[in-house]
Coordinates of N, CA, C and O in Angstrom, one line a residue:
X1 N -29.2 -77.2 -22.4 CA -28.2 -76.6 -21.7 C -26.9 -76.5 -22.5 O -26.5 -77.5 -23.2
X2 N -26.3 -75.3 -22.5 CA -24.8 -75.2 -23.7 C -23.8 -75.9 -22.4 O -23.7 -75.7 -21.2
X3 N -23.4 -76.7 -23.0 CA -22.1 -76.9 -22.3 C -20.6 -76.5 -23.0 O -19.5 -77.0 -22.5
X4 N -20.6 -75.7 -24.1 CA -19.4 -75.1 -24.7 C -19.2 -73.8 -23.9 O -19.5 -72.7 -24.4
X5 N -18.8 -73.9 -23.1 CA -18.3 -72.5 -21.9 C -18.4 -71.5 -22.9 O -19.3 -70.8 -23.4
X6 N -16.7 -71.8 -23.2 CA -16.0 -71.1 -24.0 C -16.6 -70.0 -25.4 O -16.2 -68.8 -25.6
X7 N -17.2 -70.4 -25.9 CA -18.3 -69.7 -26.5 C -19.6 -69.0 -26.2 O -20.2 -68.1 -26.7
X8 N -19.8 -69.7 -25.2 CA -21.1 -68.7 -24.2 C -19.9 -67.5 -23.9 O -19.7 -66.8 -24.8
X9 N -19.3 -67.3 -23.0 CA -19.1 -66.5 -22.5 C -18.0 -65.6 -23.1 O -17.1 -65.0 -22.4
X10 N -18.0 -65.5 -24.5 CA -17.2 -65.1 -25.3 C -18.0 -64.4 -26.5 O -17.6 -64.2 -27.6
X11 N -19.3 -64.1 -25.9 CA -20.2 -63.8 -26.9 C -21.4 -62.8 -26.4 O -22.1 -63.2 -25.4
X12 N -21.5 -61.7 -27.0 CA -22.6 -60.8 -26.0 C -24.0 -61.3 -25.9 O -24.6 -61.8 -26.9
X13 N -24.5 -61.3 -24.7 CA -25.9 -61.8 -24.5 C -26.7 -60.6 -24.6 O -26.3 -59.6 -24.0
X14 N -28.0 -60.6 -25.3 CA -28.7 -59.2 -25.8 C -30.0 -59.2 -25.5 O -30.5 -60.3 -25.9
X15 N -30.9 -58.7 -25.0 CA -32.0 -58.6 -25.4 C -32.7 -57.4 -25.6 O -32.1 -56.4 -25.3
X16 N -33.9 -57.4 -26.1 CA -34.6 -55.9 -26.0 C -35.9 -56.0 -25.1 O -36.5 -57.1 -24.9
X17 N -36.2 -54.4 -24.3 CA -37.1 -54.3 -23.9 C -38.1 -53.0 -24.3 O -37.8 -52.0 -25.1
X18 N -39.1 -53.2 -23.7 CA -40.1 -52.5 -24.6 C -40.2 -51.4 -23.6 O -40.1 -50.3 -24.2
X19 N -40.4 -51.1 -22.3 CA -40.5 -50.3 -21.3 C -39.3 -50.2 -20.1 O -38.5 -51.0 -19.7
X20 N -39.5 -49.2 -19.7 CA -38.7 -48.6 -18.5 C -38.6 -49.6 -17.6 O -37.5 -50.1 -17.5
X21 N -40.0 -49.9 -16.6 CA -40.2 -51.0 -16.2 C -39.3 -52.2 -16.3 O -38.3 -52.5 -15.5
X22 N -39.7 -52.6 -17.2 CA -38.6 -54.1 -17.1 C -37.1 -54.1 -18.1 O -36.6 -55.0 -18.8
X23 N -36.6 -52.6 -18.0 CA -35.4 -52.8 -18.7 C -34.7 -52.6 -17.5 O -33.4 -52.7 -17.6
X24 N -35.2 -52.2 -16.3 CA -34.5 -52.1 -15.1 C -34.6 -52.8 -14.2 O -33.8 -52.6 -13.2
X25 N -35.6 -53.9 -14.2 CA -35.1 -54.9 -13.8 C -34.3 -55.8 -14.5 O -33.5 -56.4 -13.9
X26 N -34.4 -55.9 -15.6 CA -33.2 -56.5 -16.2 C -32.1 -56.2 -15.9 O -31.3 -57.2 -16.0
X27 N -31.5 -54.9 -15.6 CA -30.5 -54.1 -15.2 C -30.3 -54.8 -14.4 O -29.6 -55.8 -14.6
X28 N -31.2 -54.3 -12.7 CA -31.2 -54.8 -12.0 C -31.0 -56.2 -11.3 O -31.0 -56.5 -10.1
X29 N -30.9 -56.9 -12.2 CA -30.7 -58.8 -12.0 C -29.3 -58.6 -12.2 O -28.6 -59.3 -11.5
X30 N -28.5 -57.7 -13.3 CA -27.4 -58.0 -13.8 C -26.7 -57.5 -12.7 O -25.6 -58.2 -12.6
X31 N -26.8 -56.5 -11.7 CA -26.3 -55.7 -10.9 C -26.2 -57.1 -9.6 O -25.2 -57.2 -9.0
X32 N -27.3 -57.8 -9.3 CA -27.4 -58.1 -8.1 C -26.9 -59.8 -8.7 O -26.8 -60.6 -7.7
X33 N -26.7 -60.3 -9.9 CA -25.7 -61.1 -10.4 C -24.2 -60.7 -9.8 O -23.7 -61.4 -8.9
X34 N -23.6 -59.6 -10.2 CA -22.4 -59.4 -9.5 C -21.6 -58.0 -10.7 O -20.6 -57.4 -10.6
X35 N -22.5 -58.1 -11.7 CA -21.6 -57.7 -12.8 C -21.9 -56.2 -12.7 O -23.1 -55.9 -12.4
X36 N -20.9 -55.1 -12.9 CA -21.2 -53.7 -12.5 C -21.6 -52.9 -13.8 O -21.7 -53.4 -15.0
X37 N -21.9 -51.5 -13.5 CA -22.1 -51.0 -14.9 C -21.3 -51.2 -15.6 O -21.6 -51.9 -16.6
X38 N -20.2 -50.8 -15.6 CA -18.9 -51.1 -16.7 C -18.9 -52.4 -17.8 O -18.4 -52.4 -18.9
X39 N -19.7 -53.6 -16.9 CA -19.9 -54.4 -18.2 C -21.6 -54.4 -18.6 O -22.2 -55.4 -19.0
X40 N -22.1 -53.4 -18.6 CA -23.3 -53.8 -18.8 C -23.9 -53.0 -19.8 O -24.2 -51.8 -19.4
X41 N -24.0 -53.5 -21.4 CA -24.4 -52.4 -22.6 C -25.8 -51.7 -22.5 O -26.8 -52.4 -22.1
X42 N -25.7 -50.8 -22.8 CA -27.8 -49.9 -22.5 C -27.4 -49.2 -24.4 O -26.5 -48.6 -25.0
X43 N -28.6 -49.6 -24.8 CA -28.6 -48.8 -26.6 C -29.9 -48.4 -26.5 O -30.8 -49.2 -26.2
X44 N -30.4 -46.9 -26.8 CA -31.5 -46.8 -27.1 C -31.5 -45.6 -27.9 O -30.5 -44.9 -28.0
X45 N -32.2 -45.3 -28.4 CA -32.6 -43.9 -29.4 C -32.6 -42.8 -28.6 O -32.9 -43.3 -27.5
X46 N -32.5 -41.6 -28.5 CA -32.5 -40.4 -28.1 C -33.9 -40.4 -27.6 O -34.4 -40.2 -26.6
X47 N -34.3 -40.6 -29.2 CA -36.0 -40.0 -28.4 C -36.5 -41.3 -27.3 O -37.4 -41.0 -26.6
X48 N -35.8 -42.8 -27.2 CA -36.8 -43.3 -26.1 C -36.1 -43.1 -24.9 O -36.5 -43.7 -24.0
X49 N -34.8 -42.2 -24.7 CA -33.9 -41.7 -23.6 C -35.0 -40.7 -23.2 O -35.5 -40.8 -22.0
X50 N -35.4 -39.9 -23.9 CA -35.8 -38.4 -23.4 C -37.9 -39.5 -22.9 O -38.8 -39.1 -22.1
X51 N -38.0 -40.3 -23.5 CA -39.0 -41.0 -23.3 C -39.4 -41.3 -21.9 O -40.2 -40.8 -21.2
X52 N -38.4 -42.4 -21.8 CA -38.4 -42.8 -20.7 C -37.4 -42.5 -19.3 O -37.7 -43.0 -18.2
X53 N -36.2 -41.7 -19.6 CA -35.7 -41.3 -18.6 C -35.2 -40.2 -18.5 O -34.2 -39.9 -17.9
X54 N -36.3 -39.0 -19.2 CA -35.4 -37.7 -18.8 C -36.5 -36.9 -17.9 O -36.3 -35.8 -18.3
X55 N -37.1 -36.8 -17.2 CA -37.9 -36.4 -16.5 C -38.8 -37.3 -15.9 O -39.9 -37.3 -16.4
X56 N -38.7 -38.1 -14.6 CA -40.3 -38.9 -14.1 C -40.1 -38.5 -12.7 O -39.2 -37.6 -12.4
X57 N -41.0 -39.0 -11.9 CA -40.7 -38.9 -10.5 C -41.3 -40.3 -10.2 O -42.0 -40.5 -9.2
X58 N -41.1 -41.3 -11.0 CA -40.9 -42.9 -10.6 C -39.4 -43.1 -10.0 O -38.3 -42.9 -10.3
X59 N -40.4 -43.6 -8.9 CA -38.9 -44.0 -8.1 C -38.9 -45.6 -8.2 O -39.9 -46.1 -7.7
X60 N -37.5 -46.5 -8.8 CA -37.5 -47.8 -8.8 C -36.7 -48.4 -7.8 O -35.7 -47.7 -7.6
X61 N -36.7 -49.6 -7.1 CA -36.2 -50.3 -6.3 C -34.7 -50.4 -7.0 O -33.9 -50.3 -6.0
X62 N -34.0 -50.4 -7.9 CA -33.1 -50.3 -9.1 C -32.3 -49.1 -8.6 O -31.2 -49.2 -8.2
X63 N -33.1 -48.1 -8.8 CA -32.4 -46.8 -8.4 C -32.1 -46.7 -6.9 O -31.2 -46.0 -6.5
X64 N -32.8 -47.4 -6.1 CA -32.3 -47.2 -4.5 C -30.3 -47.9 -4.6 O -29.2 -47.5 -4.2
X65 N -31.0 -49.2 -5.2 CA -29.5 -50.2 -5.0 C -28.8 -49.7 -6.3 O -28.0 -50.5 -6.7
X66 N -28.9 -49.0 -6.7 CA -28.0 -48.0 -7.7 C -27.4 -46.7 -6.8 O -26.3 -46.3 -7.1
X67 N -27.9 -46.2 -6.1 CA -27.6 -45.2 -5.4 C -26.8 -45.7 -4.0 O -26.1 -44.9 -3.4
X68 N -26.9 -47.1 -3.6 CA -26.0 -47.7 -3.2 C -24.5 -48.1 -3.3 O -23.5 -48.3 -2.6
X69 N -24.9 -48.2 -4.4 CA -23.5 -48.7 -5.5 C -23.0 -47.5 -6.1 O -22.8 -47.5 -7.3
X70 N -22.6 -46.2 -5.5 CA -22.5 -45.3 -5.8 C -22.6 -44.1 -6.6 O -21.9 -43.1 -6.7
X71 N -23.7 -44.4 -7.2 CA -24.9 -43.7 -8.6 C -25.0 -42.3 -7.6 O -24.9 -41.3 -8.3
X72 N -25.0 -42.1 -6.5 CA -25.9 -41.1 -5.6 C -26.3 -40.0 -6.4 O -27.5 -39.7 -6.6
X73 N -25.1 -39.1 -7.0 CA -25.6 -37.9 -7.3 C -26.2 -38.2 -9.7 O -25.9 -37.2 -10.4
X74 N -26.6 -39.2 -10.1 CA -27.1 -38.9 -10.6 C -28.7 -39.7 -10.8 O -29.3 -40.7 -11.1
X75 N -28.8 -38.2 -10.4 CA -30.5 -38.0 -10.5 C -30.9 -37.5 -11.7 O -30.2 -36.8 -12.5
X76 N -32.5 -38.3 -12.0 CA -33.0 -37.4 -13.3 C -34.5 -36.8 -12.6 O -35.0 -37.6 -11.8
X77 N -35.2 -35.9 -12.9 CA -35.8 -35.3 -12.6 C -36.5 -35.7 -10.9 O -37.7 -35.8 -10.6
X78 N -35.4 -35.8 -10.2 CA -35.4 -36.2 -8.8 C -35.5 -37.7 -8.6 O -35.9 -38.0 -7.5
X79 N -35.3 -38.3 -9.1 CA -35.5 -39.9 -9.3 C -34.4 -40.5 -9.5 O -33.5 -40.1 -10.3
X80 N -34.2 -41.5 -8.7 CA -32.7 -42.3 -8.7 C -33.0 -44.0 -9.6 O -33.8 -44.8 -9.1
X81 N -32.3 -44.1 -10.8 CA -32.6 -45.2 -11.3 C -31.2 -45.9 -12.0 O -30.4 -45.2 -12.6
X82 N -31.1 -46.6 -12.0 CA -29.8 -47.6 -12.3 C -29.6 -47.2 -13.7 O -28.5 -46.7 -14.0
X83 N -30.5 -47.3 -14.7 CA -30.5 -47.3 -16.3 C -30.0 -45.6 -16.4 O -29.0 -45.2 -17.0
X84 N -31.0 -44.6 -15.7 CA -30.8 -43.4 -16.2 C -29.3 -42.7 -15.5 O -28.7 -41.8 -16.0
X85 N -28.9 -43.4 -14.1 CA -27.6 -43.1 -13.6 C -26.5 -43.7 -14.8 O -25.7 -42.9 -15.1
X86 N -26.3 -44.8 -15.4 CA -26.0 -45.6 -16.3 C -26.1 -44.1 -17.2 O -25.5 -43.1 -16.7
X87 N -26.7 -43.9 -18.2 CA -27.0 -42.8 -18.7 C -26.3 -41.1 -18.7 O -25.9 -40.2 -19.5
X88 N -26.4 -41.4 -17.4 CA -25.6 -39.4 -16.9 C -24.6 -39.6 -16.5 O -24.1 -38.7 -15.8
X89 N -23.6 -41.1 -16.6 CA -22.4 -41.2 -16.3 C -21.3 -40.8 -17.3 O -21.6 -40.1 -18.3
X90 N -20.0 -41.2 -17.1 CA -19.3 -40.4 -18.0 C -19.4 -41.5 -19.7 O -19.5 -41.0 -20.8
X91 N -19.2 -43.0 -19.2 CA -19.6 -43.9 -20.3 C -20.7 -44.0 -21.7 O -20.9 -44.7 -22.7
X92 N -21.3 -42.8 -21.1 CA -22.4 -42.3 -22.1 C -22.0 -41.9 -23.6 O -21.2 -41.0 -23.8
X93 N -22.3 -42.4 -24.3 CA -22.1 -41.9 -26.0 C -23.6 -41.4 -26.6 O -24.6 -42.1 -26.4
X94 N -23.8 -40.1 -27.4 CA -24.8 -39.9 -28.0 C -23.8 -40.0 -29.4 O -22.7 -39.6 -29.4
X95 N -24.5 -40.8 -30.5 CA -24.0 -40.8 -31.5 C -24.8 -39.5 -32.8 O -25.9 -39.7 -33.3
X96 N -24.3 -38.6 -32.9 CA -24.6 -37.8 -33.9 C -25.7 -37.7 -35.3 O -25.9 -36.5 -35.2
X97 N -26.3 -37.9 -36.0 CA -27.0 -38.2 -36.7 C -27.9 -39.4 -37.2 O -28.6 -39.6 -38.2
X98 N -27.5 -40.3 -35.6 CA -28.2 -41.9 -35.7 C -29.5 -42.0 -34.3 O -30.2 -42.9 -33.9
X99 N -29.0 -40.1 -33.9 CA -30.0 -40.2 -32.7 C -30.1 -41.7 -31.8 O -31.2 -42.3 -31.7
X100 N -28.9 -42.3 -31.2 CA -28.5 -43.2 -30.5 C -27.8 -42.8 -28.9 O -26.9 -42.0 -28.6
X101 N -28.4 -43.2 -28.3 CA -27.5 -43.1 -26.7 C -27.4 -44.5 -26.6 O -28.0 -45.4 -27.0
X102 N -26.1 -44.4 -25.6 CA -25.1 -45.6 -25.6 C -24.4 -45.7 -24.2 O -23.7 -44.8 -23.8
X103 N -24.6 -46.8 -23.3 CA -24.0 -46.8 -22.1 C -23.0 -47.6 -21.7 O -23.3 -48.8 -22.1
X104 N -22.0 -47.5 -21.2 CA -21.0 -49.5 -21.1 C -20.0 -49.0 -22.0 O -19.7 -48.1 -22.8
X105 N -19.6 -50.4 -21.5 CA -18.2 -50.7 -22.6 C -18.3 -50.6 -23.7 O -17.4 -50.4 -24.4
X106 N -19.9 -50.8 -24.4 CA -20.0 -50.3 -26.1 C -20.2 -49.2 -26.3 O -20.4 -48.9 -27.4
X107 N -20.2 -48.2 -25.0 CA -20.0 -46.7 -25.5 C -18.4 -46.4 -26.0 O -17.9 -45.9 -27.1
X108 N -17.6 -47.1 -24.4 CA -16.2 -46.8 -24.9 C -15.4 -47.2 -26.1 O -14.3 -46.8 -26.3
X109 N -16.3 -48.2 -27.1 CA -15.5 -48.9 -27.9 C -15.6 -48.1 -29.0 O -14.9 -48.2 -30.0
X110 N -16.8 -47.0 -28.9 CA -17.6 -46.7 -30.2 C -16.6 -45.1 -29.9 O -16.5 -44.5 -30.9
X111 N -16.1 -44.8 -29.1 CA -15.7 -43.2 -29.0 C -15.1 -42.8 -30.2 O -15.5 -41.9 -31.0
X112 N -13.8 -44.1 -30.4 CA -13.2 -44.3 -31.6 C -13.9 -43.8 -32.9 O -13.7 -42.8 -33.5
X113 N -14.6 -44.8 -33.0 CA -15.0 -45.0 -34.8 C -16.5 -43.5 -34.7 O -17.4 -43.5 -35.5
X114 N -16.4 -42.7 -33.8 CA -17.9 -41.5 -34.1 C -18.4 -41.4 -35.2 O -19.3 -42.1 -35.4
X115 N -18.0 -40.6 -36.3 CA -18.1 -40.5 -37.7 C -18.4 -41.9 -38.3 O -19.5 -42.3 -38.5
X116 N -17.4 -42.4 -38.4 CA -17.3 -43.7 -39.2 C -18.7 -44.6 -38.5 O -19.5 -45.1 -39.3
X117 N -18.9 -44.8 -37.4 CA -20.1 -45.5 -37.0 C -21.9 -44.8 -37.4 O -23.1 -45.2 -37.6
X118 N -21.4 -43.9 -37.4 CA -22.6 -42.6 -37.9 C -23.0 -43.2 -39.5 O -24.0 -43.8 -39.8
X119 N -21.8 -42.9 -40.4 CA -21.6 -43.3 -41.4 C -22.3 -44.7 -41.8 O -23.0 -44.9 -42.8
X120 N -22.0 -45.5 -41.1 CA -22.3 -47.1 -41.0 C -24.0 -47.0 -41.0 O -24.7 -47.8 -41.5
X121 N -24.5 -45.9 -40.3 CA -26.0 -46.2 -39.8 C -25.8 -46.7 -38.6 O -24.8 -46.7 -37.9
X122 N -27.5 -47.3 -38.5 CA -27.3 -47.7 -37.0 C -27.0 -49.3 -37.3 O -26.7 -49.7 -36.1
X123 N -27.0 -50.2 -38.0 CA -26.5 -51.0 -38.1 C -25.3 -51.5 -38.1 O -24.8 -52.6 -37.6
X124 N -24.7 -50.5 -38.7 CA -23.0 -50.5 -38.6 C -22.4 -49.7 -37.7 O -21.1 -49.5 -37.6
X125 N -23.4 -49.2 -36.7 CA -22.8 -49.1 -35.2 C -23.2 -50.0 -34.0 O -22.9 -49.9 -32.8
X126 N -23.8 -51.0 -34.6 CA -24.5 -52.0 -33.4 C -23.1 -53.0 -33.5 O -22.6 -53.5 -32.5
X127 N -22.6 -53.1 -35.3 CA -21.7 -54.0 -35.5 C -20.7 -53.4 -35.1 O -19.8 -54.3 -35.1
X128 N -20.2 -52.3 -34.8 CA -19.4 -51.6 -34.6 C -19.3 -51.7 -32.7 O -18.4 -51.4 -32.0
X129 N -20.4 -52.2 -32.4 CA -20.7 -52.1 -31.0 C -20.4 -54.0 -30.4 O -20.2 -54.2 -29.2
X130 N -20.3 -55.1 -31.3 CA -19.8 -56.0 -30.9 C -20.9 -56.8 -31.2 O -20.9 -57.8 -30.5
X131 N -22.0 -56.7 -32.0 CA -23.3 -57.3 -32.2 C -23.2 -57.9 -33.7 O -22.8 -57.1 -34.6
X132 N -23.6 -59.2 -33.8 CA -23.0 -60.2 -34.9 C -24.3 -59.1 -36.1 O -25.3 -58.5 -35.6
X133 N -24.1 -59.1 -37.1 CA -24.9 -58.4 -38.4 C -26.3 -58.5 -38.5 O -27.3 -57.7 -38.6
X134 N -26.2 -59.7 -38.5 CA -28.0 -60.7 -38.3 C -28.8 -60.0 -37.0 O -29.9 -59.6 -36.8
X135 N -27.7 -60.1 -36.3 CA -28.5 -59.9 -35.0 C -29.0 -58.1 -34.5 O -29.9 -57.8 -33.7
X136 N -28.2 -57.1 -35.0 CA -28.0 -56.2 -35.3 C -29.2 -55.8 -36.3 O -29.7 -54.7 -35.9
X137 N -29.8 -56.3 -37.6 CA -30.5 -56.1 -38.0 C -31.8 -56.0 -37.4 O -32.7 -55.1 -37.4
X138 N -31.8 -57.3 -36.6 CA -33.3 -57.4 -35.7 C -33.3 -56.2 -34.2 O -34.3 -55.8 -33.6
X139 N -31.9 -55.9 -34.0 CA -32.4 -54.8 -33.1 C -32.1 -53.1 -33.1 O -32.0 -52.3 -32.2
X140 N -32.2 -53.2 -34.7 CA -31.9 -52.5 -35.1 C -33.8 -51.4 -35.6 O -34.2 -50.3 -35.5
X141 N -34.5 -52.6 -36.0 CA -36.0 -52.3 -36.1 C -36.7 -52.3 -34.5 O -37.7 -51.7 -34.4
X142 N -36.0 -53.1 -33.3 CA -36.6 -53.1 -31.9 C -35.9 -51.4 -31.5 O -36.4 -50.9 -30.5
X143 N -35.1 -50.8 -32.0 CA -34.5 -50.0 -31.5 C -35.4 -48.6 -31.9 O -35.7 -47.7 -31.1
X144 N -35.7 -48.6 -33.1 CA -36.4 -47.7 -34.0 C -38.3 -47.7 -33.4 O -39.2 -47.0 -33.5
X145 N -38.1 -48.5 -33.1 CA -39.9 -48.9 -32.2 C -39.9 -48.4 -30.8 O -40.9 -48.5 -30.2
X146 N -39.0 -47.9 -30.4 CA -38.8 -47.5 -28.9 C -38.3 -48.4 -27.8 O -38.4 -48.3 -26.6
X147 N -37.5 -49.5 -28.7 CA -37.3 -50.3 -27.8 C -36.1 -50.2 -27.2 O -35.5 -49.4 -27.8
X148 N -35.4 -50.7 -26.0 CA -33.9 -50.7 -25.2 C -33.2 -52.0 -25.2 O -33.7 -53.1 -25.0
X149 N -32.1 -51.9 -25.5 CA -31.6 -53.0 -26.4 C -30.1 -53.4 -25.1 O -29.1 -52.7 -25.3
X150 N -30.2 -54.2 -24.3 CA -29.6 -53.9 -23.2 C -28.4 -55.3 -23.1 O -28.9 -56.4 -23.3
X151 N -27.2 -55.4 -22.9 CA -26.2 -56.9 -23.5 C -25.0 -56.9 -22.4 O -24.6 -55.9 -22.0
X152 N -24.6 -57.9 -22.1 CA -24.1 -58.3 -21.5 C -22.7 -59.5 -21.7 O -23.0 -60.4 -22.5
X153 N -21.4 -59.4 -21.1 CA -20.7 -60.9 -21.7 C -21.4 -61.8 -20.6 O -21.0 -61.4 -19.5
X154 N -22.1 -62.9 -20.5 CA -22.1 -63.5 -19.2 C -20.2 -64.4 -19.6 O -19.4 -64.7 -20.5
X155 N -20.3 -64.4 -17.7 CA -19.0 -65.2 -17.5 C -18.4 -66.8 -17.6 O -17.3 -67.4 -17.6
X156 N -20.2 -67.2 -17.6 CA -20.1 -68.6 -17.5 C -21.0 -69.4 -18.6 O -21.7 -68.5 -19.1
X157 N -21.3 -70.5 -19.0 CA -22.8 -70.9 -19.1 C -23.6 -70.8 -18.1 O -24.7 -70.6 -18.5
X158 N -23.6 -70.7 -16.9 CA -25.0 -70.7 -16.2 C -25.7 -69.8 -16.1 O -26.9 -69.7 -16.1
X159 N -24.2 -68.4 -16.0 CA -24.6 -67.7 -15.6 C -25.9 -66.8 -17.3 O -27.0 -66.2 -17.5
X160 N -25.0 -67.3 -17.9 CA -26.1 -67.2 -19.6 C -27.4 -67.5 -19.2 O -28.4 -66.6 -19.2
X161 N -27.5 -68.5 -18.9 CA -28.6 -69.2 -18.9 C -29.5 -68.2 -17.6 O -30.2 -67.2 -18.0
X162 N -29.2 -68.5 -16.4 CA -29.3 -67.5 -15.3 C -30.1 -66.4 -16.0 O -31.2 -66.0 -15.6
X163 N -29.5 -66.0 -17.0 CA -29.7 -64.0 -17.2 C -31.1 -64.9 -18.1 O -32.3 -65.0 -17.6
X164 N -30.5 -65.3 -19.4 CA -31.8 -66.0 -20.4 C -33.3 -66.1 -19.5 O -34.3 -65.8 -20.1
X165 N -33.3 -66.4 -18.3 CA -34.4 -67.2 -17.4 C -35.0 -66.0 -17.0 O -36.1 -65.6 -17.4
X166 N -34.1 -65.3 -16.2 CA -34.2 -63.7 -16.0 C -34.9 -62.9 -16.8 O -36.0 -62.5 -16.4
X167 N -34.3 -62.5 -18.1 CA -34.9 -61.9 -18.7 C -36.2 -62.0 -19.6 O -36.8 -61.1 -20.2
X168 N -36.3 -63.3 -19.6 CA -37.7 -64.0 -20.3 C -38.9 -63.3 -19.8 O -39.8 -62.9 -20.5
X169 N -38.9 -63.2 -17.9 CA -39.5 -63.1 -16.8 C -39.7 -61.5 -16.8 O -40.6 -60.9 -16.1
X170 N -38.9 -60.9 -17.6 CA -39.4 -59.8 -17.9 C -39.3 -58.9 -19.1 O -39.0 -57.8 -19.4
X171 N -39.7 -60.1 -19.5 CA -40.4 -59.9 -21.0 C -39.7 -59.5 -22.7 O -40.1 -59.3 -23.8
X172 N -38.2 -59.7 -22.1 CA -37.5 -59.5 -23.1 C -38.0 -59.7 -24.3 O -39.0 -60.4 -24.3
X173 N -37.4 -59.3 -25.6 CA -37.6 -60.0 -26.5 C -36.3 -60.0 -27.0 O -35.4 -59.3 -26.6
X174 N -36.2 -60.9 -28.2 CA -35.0 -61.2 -29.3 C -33.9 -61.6 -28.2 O -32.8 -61.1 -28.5
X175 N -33.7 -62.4 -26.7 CA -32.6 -62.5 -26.6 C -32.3 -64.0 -27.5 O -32.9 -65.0 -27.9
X176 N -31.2 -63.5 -27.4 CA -29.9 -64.4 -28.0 C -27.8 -64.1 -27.6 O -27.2 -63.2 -26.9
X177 N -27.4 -65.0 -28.2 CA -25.9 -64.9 -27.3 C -25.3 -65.4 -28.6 O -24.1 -65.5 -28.6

């Protein structure tokens, strides 16, 4: 158990996932934790955007309580889903020649540095996105595999821990804080 608060929750909590499926419940835990889209980062490649959320007619329990929380009108190929409303909101960043989409507060941070993060690669826009180098490296190859690279500040230790337990359960990989 961390008992240094102050540093848990001063530090983004990351993980990656491999599928649609459980990147929305991961979402979805963070949503029904208390924390809104606004703090909740989504990174994924273009092509696993157009993969996994530009056309389904899977409808997820995620997208209902997304559409509650006032997602309503963004639909993707008639399907209401928390990640893909996250996605067709205004917070969305496509970064230019890194074939990156970007959702959250690490979209708004990245508006700034466009070029210059392009420039960096995708590494030097993950660091650019608030993700320590090391760690950025490893999701940097989960990212390029099709994977969804999804981060959060928790507010507390527990609530760290909390998400950590959470997302194990669905299957995360590489989290760390």
């Amino acid at each position: 158990m961390t008992t240094n608060t102050e540093s848990t929750t001063s530090a983004m909590l990351t993980g990656s996932f491999r599928d649609r499926a459980e990147v929305e419940r991961a979402y979805n835990s963070l949503l029904e934790r208390g924390y809104t889209k606004d703090e909740i980062n989504v990174i994924m490649s273009d092509d696993t955007r157009k993969q996994h959320f530009s056309s389904t007619s899977e409808t997820t329990e995620l997208g209902t309580k997304a559409a509650e929380g006032g997602l309503t009108g963004a639909t993707v190929g008639g399907t209401i889903g928390a990640v893909a409303g996250a996605l067709a909101l205004a917070g969305t960043l496509a970064i230019p020649g890194l074939g990156l989409v970007l959702a959250g507060p690490v979209a708004a941070g990245l508006v700034g540095l466009g070029a210059g993060a392009a420039a960096g690669g995708l590494v030097g826009a993950l660091i650019g996105a608030g993700i320590p180098e090391e760690r950025a490296k490893t999701y940097e190859t989960d990212l390029k595999a099709g994977g969804i690279v999804v981060g959060v500040t928790p507010r507390s230790a527990e609530d760290a821990e909390h998400i950590e337990r959470e997302w194990s359960g669905f299957r995360a990989e590489n989290v760390q804080r």
